[in-house]
Tab-separated table of C-alpha atoms in Angstrom:
chain	number	residue	atom	x	y	z
Q	152	MET	CA	-2.296	38.408	3.384
Q	153	GLN	CA	-1.490	34.648	3.363
Q	154	MET	CA	-1.831	33.272	6.317
Q	155	ARG	CA	0.384	30.545	7.662
Q	156	VAL	CA	-0.052	27.200	9.605
Q	157	LEU	CA	2.176	24.924	11.282
Q	158	VAL	CA	1.261	21.717	11.229
Q	159	VAL	CA	3.747	19.335	14.037
Q	160	GLN	CA	3.355	15.506	12.514
Q	161	ASN	CA	4.337	12.935	15.452
Q	162	PHE	CA	4.246	9.953	13.651
Q	163	ASP	CA	4.264	8.155	9.974
Q	164	ASN	CA	1.546	7.621	7.601
Q	165	THR	CA	-0.787	10.466	8.996
Q	166	ASP	CA	-2.159	13.346	7.059
Q	167	LEU	CA	-4.029	16.755	7.529
Q	168	GLY	CA	-7.137	14.989	5.531
Q	169	GLN	CA	-10.451	17.275	5.787
Q	170	VAL	CA	-8.488	20.223	7.522
Q	171	GLY	CA	-5.501	19.548	4.975
Q	172	ARG	CA	-8.787	20.051	2.399
Q	173	ALA	CA	-9.966	23.401	4.469
Q	174	LEU	CA	-6.256	24.893	4.605
Q	175	ARG	CA	-6.103	24.918	0.924
Q	176	GLU	CA	-9.296	26.167	0.218
Q	177	ALA	CA	-7.972	29.172	2.311
Q	178	GLU	CA	-4.802	29.198	0.523
Q	179	ALA	CA	-2.501	28.725	3.383
Q	180	GLU	CA	0.430	28.376	3.578
Q	181	ILE	CA	1.358	25.012	5.884
Q	182	ASP	CA	4.884	24.419	6.922
Q	183	LEU	CA	5.005	20.588	8.271
Q	184	ARG	CA	7.557	19.361	10.690
Q	185	CYS	CA	8.378	15.951	10.976
Q	186	ALA	CA	8.882	16.190	14.958
Q	187	HIS	CA	8.957	12.910	15.167
Q	188	LEU	CA	12.058	11.688	12.779
Q	189	GLY	CA	13.613	14.992	14.412
Q	190	GLU	CA	13.070	17.633	12.293
Q	191	GLU	CA	13.018	20.752	14.372
Q	192	LEU	CA	9.884	23.039	15.936
Q	193	PRO	CA	9.800	26.981	15.649
Q	194	PRO	CA	10.673	28.913	18.728
Q	195	ASP	CA	8.108	30.464	18.747
Q	196	PRO	CA	4.591	31.056	17.122
Q	197	SER	CA	5.648	35.104	15.675
Q	198	GLY	CA	5.974	33.541	12.259
Q	199	HIS	CA	3.043	31.329	12.128
Q	200	ASP	CA	-1.164	32.176	12.681
Q	201	ALA	CA	-1.518	28.853	14.018
Q	202	MET	CA	-0.948	25.246	14.714
Q	203	VAL	CA	-1.942	21.898	14.057
Q	204	MET	CA	-0.953	18.730	16.124
Q	205	LEU	CA	-1.665	14.975	14.848
Q	206	GLY	CA	-1.794	12.092	16.482
Q	207	GLY	CA	-0.032	8.926	16.651
Q	208	GLY	CA	0.193	5.941	18.330
Q	209	GLN	CA	2.636	6.837	21.336
Q	210	ASN	CA	0.953	8.427	24.507
Q	211	ALA	CA	0.907	12.006	25.608
Q	212	LEU	CA	3.536	11.368	28.540
Q	213	ALA	CA	5.980	9.504	26.517
Q	214	ASP	CA	9.001	12.042	26.538
Q	215	ASP	CA	12.155	9.873	26.671
Q	216	GLU	CA	11.114	8.307	23.083
Q	217	TYR	CA	9.618	11.091	22.182
Q	218	PRO	CA	12.147	14.152	23.545
Q	219	TYR	CA	10.393	16.894	21.985
Q	220	PHE	CA	6.765	16.252	23.819
Q	221	PRO	CA	8.173	19.237	26.999
Q	222	ALA	CA	8.448	21.778	24.266
Q	223	LEU	CA	5.919	20.871	22.076
Q	224	LEU	CA	4.095	21.162	24.927
Q	225	ASP	CA	5.800	24.782	25.720
Q	226	LEU	CA	4.909	26.214	21.896
Q	227	THR	CA	1.909	24.867	22.795
Q	228	ARG	CA	1.291	27.679	25.640
Q	229	ASP	CA	2.788	29.715	23.582
Q	230	PHE	CA	0.863	29.663	20.889
Q	231	ALA	CA	-2.307	30.000	22.778
Q	232	ALA	CA	-0.811	32.862	25.087
Q	233	ARG	CA	-1.039	35.091	22.274
Q	234	ASP	CA	-4.061	34.403	20.866
Q	235	ARG	CA	-3.624	32.258	17.818
Q	236	ALA	CA	-5.182	29.389	16.879
Q	237	VAL	CA	-4.019	25.898	17.891
Q	238	LEU	CA	-6.017	22.448	16.489
Q	239	GLY	CA	-5.300	19.182	17.723
Q	240	ILE	CA	-6.535	15.784	17.668
Q	241	CYS	CA	-6.600	12.680	19.062
Q	242	LEU	CA	-2.654	12.615	20.489
Q	243	GLY	CA	-2.760	15.874	19.782
Q	244	GLY	CA	-6.140	17.126	21.834
Q	245	GLN	CA	-4.313	15.162	24.777
Q	246	LEU	CA	-1.062	17.057	24.528
Q	247	ILE	CA	-3.268	20.294	24.514
Q	248	ALA	CA	-4.441	18.874	28.238
Q	249	ARG	CA	-1.347	17.662	29.300
Q	250	ALA	CA	-0.035	21.342	28.564
Q	251	PHE	CA	-3.009	22.809	30.263
Q	252	GLY	CA	-3.229	20.736	33.316
Q	253	GLY	CA	-5.370	17.986	32.689
Q	254	GLU	CA	-4.254	14.482	33.471
Q	255	ASN	CA	-3.259	11.433	30.391
Q	256	ARG	CA	-5.291	8.402	31.426
Q	257	ILE	CA	-2.888	5.971	29.405
Q	258	GLY	CA	-5.107	2.566	28.300
Q	259	GLY	CA	-8.554	2.003	29.039
Q	260	VAL	CA	-9.842	3.851	26.911
Q	261	HIS	CA	-10.763	2.102	23.927
Q	262	GLU	CA	-12.551	2.925	20.553
Q	263	PHE	CA	-12.182	2.652	16.920
Q	264	GLY	CA	-13.771	2.395	13.572
Q	265	TRP	CA	-17.305	4.993	13.674
Q	266	HIS	CA	-18.595	6.422	17.174
Q	267	GLY	CA	-20.871	8.329	17.549
Q	268	VAL	CA	-20.591	11.829	19.637
Q	269	ALA	CA	-22.998	13.432	21.354
Q	270	LEU	CA	-21.927	17.749	21.157
Q	271	THR	CA	-22.719	19.374	24.719
Q	272	PRO	CA	-25.219	22.141	25.929
Q	273	GLU	CA	-21.985	24.515	25.368
Q	274	ALA	CA	-21.337	23.522	21.936
Q	275	GLU	CA	-24.167	25.265	20.901
Q	276	ALA	CA	-22.391	28.807	21.001
Q	277	ASP	CA	-19.094	27.304	19.790
Q	278	PRO	CA	-17.875	28.659	16.491
Q	279	VAL	CA	-16.318	25.479	15.516
Q	280	LEU	CA	-19.057	23.229	16.437
Q	281	ALA	CA	-22.373	24.807	16.668
Q	282	GLY	CA	-24.405	24.183	13.421
Q	283	LEU	CA	-23.710	20.415	13.937
Q	284	PRO	CA	-26.011	18.141	14.350
Q	285	GLU	CA	-26.566	17.571	18.378
Q	286	LYS	CA	-25.346	13.508	17.671
Q	287	PHE	CA	-22.891	12.206	14.721
Q	288	PRO	CA	-20.467	9.518	13.880
Q	289	ILE	CA	-16.903	10.220	13.451
Q	290	PHE	CA	-14.010	7.966	13.059
Q	291	GLU	CA	-12.498	7.191	16.400
Q	292	TRP	CA	-8.749	5.831	16.331
Q	293	HIS	CA	-7.358	5.706	20.494
Q	294	ASP	CA	-6.645	3.520	23.809
Q	295	ASP	CA	-5.751	7.026	26.281
Q	296	HIS	CA	-7.549	9.787	27.586
Q	297	PHE	CA	-7.595	12.566	29.629
Q	298	SER	CA	-9.122	15.121	32.120
Q	299	LEU	CA	-10.293	18.390	30.885
Q	300	PRO	CA	-7.821	21.278	31.862
Q	301	ALA	CA	-9.703	23.987	34.313
Q	302	SER	CA	-10.237	26.507	31.957
Q	303	ALA	CA	-11.529	24.125	28.910
Q	304	THR	CA	-14.988	24.498	28.060
Q	305	ARG	CA	-16.422	20.646	26.934
Q	306	LEU	CA	-17.634	20.370	23.846
Q	307	ALA	CA	-18.500	16.461	23.416
Q	308	GLY	CA	-18.303	12.982	24.187
Q	309	ASN	CA	-19.613	9.764	24.505
Q	310	ALA	CA	-20.093	7.224	26.815
Q	311	VAL	CA	-16.605	6.098	26.082
Q	312	ALA	CA	-14.899	9.139	26.752
Q	313	GLU	CA	-16.473	11.772	28.135
Q	314	ASN	CA	-13.918	14.094	26.094
Q	315	GLN	CA	-13.983	14.042	23.161
Q	316	ALA	CA	-13.789	17.431	22.307
Q	317	TYR	CA	-13.152	21.187	24.269
Q	318	ARG	CA	-11.785	24.790	24.111
Q	319	ILE	CA	-9.135	26.790	26.262
Q	320	GLY	CA	-9.613	30.155	25.193
Q	321	ARG	CA	-10.957	32.001	21.409
Q	322	ALA	CA	-9.904	29.033	19.525
Q	323	VAL	CA	-7.618	26.380	21.154
Q	324	TYR	CA	-9.422	23.404	20.710
Q	325	GLY	CA	-8.531	19.932	21.530
Q	326	PHE	CA	-10.657	16.442	19.516
Q	327	GLN	CA	-10.303	13.172	20.501
Q	328	PHE	CA	-12.088	11.964	17.145
Q	329	HIS	CA	-10.686	12.044	14.014
Q	330	PHE	CA	-12.698	14.839	12.246
Q	331	GLU	CA	-9.903	14.966	9.572
Q	332	ALA	CA	-10.191	10.915	8.698
Q	333	ASP	CA	-13.349	11.328	5.533
Q	334	ALA	CA	-13.281	7.352	3.641
Q	335	GLY	CA	-10.802	8.243	1.897
Q	336	LEU	CA	-8.023	8.921	4.461
Q	337	VAL	CA	-9.670	5.775	6.831
Q	338	ARG	CA	-8.934	3.706	3.831
Q	339	GLU	CA	-5.068	4.824	3.596
Q	340	TRP	CA	-5.354	3.951	7.087
Q	341	SER	CA	-6.246	0.622	6.641
Q	342	ASP	CA	-3.990	-0.001	4.517
Q	343	ALA	CA	-1.077	1.229	5.957
Q	344	PHE	CA	-1.716	-0.086	9.686
Q	345	ALA	CA	-3.038	-3.505	7.699
Q	346	ASP	CA	-0.656	-6.057	10.018
Q	347	LEU	CA	-1.485	-4.002	13.332
Q	348	ILE	CA	-5.459	-3.378	13.227
Q	349	GLU	CA	-6.342	-7.349	11.740
Q	350	LYS	CA	-4.243	-8.048	14.904
Q	351	ARG	CA	-6.387	-5.309	16.996
Q	352	HIS	CA	-9.324	-5.828	15.421
Q	353	PRO	CA	-10.026	-8.686	13.171
Q	354	GLY	CA	-12.140	-8.579	10.692
Q	355	TRP	CA	-11.937	-4.725	9.798
Q	356	ARG	CA	-10.477	-5.407	6.189
Q	357	GLU	CA	-13.784	-7.388	5.471
Q	358	ARG	CA	-16.502	-5.046	7.298
Q	359	LEU	CA	-14.823	-1.445	5.860
Q	360	ASP	CA	-16.893	-1.172	3.397
Q	361	ALA	CA	-20.051	-1.751	4.857
Q	362	GLU	CA	-19.169	0.177	7.616
Q	363	VAL	CA	-18.157	3.335	4.944
Q	364	ALA	CA	-21.822	2.720	3.175
Q	365	ALA	CA	-23.711	3.409	7.365
Q	366	HIS	CA	-21.700	6.204	8.534
Q	367	ALA	CA	-19.131	8.021	6.157
Q	368	THR	CA	-21.744	10.111	4.441
Q	369	GLU	CA	-22.623	12.260	7.969
Q	370	ALA	CA	-18.764	11.381	9.189
Q	371	ASP	CA	-17.511	13.130	7.049
Q	372	ALA	CA	-19.595	15.579	6.446
Q	373	ALA	CA	-19.533	16.370	10.028
Q	374	GLY	CA	-15.638	16.340	9.679
Q	375	ARG	CA	-15.327	18.644	6.918
Q	376	ALA	CA	-17.701	21.290	8.997
Q	377	ILE	CA	-15.483	21.071	12.073
Q	378	ALA	CA	-12.725	21.787	9.511
Q	379	ARG	CA	-13.547	24.627	7.649
Q	380	ALA	CA	-14.910	25.973	11.313
Q	381	TRP	CA	-11.676	26.046	12.560
Q	382	VAL	CA	-9.710	27.520	9.922
Q	383	ALA	CA	-12.179	30.379	9.421
Q	384	ALA	CA	-11.262	30.869	13.364
Q	385	ILE	CA	-7.955	31.341	12.469
């Protein structure tokens, strides 16, 4: 039976990247909802086997500007209660933390570009992260962070953002880092958000080729492994 995966897009010019490739490898049906543009969310998980929540430039407490957030939190909890897999990346991971009682920390936690993360001892037995190197580079782009819900198992962190990956229950995963963003997607973002990036991180365009050469092979391999393992967990 073909699995059906709900994908909630929260911002323009975001993409599933490596997660999309892993879903296509598994011949999954992708049901994309651009919630930030007003497309409705399903009322419950009954028509889907899993849900992916992508990132965005807004913060996880921006209910006034994005009034669908509370419904998305309810839907996340409903997926988890029915033991259906959930994946949240960056903003998506921050929203999952909020849904289960974590504290969202707005601003002051800045990372951009490829940075190293380290797995926790708990990750060694985790079905999605087991088998990855203990430390690896991965693409980051965030200003906000969160505390872990009491029900979460911490799986990865670094010196800037202590909660880079976590799991709740069997297969609800939140990630701060953008493991979906391989070198190709990072180049697309560098074009789509060129003005914003130049303002915040001057010279990024000139450094991009060198950054890709230094980090992308290792980072892309780690992201690909995470994406395939999460899809297998569905």
